[in-house]
Coordinates of N, CA and C in Angstrom, one line a residue:
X11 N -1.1 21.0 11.8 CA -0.7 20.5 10.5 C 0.2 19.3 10.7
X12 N 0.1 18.4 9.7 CA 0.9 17.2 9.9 C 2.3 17.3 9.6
X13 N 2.6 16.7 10.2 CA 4.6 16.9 9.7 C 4.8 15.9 8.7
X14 N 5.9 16.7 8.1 CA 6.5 15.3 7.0 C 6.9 14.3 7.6
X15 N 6.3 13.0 6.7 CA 6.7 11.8 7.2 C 6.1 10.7 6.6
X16 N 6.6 9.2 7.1 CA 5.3 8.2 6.4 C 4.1 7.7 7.3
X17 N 3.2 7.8 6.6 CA 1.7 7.6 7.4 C 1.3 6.4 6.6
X18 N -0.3 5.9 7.2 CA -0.9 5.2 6.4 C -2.1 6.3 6.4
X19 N -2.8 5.6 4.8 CA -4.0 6.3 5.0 C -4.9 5.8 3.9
X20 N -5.9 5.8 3.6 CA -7.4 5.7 2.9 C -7.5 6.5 1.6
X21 N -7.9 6.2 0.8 CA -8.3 6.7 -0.4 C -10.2 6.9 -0.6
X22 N -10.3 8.9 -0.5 CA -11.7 8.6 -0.1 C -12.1 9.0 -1.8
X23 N -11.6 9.5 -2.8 CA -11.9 10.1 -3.6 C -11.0 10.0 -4.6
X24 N -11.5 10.4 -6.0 CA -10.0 10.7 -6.8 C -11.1 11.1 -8.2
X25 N -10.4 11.4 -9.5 CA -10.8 11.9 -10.2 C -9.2 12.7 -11.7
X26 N -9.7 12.7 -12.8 CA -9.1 13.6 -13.5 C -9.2 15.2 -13.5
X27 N -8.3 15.9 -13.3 CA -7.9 17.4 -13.2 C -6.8 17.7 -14.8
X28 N -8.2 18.5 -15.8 CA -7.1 19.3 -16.5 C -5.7 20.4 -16.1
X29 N -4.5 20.4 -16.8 CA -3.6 21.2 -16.4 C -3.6 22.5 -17.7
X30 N -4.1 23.2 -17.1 CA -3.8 24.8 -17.9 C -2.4 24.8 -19.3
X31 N -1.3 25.1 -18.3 CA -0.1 25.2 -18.9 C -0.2 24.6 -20.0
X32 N 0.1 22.8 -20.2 CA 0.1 22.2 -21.5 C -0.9 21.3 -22.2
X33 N -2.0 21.7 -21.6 CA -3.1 21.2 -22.0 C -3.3 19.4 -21.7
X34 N -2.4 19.2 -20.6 CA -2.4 18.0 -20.4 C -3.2 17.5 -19.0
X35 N -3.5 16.4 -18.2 CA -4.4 16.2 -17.1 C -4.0 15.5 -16.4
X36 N -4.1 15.6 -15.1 CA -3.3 15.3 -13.9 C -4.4 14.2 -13.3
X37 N -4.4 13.0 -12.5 CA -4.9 12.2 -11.8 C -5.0 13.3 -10.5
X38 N -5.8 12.9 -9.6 CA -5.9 13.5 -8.3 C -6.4 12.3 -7.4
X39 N -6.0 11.9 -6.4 CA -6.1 10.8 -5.5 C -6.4 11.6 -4.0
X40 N -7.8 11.8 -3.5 CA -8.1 12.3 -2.1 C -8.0 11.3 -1.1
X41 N -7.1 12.0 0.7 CA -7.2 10.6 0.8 C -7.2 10.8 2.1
X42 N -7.9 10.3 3.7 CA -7.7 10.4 4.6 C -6.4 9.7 5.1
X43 N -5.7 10.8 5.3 CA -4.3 10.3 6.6 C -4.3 10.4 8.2
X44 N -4.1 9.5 8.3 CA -4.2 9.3 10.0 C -2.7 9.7 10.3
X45 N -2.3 10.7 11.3 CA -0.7 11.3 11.7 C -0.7 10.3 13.1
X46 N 0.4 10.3 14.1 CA 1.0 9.1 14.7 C 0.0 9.7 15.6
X47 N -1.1 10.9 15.9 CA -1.9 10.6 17.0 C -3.6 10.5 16.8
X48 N -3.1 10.0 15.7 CA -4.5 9.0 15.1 C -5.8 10.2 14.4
X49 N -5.3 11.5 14.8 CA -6.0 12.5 13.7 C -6.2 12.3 12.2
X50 N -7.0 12.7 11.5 CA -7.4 12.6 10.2 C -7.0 14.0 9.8
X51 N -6.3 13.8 8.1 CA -5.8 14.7 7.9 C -6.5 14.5 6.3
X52 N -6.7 15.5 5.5 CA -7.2 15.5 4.2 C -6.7 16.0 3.2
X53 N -5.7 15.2 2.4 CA -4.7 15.3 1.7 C -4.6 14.9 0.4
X54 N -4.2 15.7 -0.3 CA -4.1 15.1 -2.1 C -2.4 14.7 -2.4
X55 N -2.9 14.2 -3.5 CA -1.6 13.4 -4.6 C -2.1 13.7 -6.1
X56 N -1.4 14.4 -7.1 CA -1.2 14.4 -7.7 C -0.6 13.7 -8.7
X57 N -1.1 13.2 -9.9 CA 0.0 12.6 -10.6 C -0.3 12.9 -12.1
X58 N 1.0 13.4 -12.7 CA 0.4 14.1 -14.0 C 0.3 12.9 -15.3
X59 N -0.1 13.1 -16.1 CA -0.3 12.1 -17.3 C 1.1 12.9 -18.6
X60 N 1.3 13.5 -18.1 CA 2.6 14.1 -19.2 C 3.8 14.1 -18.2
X61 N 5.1 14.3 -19.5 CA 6.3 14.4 -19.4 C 6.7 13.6 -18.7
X62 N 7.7 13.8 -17.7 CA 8.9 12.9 -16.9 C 8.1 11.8 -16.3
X63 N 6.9 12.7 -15.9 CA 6.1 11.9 -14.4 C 5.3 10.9 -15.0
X64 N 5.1 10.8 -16.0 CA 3.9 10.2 -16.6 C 4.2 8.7 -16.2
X65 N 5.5 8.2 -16.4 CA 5.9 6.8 -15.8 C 5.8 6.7 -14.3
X66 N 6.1 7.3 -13.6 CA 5.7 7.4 -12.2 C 4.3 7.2 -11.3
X67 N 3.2 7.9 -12.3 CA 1.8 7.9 -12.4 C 1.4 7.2 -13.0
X68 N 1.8 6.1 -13.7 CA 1.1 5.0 -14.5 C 1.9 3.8 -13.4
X69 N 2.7 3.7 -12.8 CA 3.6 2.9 -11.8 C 2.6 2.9 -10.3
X70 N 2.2 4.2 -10.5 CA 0.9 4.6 -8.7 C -0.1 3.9 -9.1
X71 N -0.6 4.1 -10.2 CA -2.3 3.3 -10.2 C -2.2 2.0 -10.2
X72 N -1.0 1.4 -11.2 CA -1.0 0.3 -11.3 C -0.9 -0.7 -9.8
X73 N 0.0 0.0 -9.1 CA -0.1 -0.1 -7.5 C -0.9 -0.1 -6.7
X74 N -1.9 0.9 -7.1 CA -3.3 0.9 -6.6 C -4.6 0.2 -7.0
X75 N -4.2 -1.1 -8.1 CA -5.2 -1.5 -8.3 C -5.5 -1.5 -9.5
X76 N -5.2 -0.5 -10.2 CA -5.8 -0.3 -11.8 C -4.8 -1.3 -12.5
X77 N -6.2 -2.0 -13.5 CA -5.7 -2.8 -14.2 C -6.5 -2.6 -15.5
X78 N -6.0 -2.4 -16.7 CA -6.5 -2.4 -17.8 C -5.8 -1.1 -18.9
X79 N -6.6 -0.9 -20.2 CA -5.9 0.8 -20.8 C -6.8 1.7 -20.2
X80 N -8.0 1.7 -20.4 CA -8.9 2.6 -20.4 C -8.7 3.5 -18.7
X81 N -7.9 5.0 -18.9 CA -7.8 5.4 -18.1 C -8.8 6.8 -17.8
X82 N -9.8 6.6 -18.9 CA -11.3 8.1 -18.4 C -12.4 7.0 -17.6
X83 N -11.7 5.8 -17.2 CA -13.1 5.7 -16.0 C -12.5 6.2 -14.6
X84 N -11.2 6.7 -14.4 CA -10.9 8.1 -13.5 C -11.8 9.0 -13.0
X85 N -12.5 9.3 -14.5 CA -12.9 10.3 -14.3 C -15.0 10.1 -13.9
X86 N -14.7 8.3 -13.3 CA -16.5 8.6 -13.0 C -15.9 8.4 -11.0
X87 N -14.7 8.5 -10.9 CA -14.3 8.7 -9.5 C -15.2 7.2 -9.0
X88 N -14.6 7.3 -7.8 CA -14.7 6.2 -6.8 C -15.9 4.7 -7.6
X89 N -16.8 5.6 -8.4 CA -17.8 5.0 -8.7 C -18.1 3.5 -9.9
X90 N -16.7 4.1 -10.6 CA -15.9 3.7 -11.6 C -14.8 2.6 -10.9
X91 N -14.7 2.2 -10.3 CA -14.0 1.5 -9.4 C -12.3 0.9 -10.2
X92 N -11.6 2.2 -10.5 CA -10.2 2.3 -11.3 C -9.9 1.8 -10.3
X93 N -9.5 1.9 -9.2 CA -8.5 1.4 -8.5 C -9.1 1.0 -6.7
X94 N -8.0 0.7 -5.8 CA -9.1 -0.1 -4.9 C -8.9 0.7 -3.6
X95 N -10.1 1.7 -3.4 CA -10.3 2.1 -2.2 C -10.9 1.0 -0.8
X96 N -10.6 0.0 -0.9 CA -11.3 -0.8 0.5 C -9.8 -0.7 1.2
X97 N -8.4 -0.8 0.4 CA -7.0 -0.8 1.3 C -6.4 0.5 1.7
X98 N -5.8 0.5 3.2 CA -5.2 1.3 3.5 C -3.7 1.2 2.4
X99 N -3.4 2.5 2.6 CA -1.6 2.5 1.9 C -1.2 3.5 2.7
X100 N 0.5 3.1 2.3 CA 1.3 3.8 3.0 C 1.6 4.9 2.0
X101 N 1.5 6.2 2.5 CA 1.9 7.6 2.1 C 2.9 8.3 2.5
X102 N 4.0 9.2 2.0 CA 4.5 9.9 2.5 C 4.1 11.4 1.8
X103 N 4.6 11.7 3.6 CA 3.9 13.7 3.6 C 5.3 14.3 3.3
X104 N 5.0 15.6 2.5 CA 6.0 16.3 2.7 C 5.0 17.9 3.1
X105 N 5.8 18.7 3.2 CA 5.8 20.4 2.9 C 6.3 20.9 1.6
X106 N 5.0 21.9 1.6 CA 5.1 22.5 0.1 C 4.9 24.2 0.3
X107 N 5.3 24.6 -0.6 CA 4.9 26.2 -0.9 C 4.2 26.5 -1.5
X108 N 2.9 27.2 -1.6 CA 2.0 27.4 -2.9 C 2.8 29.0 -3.3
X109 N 2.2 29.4 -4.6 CA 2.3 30.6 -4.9 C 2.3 32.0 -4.1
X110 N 1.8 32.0 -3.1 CA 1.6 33.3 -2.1 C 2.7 32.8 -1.0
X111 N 3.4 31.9 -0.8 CA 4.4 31.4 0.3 C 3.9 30.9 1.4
X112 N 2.4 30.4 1.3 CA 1.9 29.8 2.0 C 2.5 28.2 2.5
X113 N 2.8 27.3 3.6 CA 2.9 26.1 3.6 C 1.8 25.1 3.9
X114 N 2.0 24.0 3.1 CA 1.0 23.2 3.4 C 1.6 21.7 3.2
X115 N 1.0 20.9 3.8 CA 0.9 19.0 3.2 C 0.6 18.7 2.1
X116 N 1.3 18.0 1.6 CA 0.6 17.1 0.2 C 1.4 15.6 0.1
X117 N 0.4 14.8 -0.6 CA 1.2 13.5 -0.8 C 1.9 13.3 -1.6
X118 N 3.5 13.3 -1.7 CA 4.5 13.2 -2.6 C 4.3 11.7 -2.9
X119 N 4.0 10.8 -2.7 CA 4.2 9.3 -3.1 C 3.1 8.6 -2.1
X120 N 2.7 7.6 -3.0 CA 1.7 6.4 -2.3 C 1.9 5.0 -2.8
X121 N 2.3 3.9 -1.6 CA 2.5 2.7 -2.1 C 1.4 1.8 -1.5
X122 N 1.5 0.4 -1.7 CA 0.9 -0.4 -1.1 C 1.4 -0.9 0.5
X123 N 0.5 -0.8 1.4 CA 0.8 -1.4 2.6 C 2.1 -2.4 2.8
X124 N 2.8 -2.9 3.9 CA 3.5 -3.9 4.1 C 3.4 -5.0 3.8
X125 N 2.0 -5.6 3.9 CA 2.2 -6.8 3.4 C 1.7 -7.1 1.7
X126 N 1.9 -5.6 1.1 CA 2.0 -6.2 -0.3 C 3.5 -7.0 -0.7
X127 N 3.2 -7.4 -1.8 CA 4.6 -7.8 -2.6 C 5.3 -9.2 -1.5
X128 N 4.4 -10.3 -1.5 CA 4.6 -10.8 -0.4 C 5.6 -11.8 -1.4
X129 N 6.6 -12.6 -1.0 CA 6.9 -13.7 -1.7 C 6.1 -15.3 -1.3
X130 N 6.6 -15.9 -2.5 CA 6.0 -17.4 -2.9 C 7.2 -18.4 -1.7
X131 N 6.3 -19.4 -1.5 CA 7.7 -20.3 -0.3 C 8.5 -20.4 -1.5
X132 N 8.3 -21.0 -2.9 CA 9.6 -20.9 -3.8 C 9.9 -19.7 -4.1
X133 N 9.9 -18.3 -4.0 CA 10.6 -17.3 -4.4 C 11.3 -17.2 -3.2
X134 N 10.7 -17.8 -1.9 CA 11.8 -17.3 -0.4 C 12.8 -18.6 -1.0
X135 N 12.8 -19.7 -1.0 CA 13.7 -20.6 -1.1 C 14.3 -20.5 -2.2
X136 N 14.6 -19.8 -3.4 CA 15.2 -19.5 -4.1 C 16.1 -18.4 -3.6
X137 N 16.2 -17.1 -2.9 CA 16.5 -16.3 -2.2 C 17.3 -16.6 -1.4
X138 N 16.8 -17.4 -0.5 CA 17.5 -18.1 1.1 C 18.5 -18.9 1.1
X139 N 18.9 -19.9 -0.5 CA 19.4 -20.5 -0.8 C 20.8 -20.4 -0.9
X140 N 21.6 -20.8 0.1 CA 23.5 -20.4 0.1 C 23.7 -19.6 0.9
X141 N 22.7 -19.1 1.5 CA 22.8 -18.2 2.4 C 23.1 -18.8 3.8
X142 N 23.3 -19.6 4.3 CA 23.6 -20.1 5.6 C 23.3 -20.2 6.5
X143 N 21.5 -19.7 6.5 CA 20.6 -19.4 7.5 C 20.2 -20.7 8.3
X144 N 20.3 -21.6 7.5 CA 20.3 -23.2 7.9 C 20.9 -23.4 9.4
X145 N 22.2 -23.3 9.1 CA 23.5 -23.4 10.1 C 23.2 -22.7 11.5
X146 N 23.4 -21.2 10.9 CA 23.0 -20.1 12.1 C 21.6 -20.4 13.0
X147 N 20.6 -20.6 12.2 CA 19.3 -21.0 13.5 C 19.7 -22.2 14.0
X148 N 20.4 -23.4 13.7 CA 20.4 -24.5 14.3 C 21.1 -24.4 15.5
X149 N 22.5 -23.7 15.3 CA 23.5 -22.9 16.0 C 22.5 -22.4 17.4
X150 N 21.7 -21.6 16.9 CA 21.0 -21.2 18.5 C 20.0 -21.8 18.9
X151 N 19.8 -22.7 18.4 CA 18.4 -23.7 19.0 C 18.7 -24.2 20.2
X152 N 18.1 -24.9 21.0 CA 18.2 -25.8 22.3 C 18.5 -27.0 21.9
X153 N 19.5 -27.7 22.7 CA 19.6 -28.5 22.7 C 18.4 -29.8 22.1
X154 N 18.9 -30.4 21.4 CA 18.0 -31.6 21.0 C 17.0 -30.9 19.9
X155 N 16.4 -29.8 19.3 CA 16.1 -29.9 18.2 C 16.7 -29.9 17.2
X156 N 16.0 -30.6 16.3 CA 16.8 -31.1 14.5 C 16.2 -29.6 13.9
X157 N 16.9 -30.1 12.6 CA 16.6 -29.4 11.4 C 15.5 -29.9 10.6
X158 N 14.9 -30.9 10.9 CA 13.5 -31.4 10.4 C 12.2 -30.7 11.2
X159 N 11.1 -30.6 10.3 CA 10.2 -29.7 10.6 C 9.4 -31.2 11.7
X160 N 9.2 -31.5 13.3 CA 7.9 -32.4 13.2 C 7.0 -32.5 12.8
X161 N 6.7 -33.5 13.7 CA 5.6 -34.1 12.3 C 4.4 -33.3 13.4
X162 N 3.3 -32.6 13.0 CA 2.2 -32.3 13.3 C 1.1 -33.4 13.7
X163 N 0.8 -33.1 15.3 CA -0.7 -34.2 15.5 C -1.6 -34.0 15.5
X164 N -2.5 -34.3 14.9 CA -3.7 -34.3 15.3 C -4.5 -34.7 16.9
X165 N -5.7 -33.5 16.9 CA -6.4 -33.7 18.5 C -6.7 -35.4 18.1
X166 N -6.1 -35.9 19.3 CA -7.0 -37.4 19.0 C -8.8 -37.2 19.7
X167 N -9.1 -36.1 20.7 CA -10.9 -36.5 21.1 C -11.3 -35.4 20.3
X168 N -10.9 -34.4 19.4 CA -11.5 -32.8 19.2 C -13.1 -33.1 18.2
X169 N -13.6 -33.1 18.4 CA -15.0 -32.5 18.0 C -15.8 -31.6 18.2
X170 N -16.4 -30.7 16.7 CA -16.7 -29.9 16.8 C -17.7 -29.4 18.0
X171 N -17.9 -27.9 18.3 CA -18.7 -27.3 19.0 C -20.2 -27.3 18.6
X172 N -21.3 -27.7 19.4 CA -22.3 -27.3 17.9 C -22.8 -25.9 17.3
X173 N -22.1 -24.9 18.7 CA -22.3 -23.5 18.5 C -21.5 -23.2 17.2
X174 N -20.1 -24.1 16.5 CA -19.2 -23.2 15.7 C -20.0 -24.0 14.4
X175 N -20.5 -23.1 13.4 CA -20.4 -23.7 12.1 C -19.4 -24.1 11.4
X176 N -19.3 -25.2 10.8 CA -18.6 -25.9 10.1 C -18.8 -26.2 8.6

């Protein structure tokens, strides 16, 4: 069994699941997790369309790709292309109890990989700005470099290969 923790993993499946209780319907996200010794583990996420969670599960898809209102093309699964199974994401596992006191894995939360949410060079330079990072890298540089970027040269003989297309 996988231990609680954060993994990455795959989305192989998903679909809408009605909920009994209040007649309301839960998203279900299937999804291969790879654990730290590269096993495959086959794990759901749940996300309900009612009450508290409902903002939390409209926050996952949107994260996952879905873009638009129409949220019953869920329900034609993968085929329907709501959200984007080509990317890995990061998942965290926990432990759960079903009804008989059984333990098992499930996916409590799913985000986008690391290099989502990347910033713009002007949202880093807005950010970086007063911050004094300037000072400090120049401070440990070697002797005789500036704070100006050089200037980049060009190969003066480089011509293409004819094996590389161009």
């Amino acid at each position: 069994m996988i231990a609680p923790g954060k993994y990455y993993g795959k989305i192989v499946n998903y679909g809408i699941r009605g909920q009994k209780k209040d007649n309301g319907i839960r998203l279900i996200i299937q999804m291969d997790v790879l654990d730290e010794e590269a096993v495959s583990h086959n794990l759901y996420w749940a996300g309900s369309l009612n009450g508290g969670a409902k903002d939390i599960t409209l926050k996952a898809i949107i994260g996952l790709g879905f873009r638009g209102t129409d949220l019953s093309i869920f329900a034609d699964g993968p085929k329907g292309n709501a959200i984007d199974i080509s990317k890995d994401y990061y998942v965290g596992v926990i432990l759960e109890k079903d009804q008989e006191g059984k333990t098992y894995p499930k996916i409590s939360w799913i985000g986008e990989n690391g290099l989502s949410n990347l910033l713009s060079r002007a949202e880093v330079i807005q950010r970086i700005d007063g911050m004094g990072l300037e000072a400090e890298l120049m401070a440990l540089q070697p002797h005789g470099i500036s704070a100006a970027r050089p200037p980049q040269k060009k190969p003066e003989s480089f011509k293409p290969s004819p094996e590389i297309p161009f």
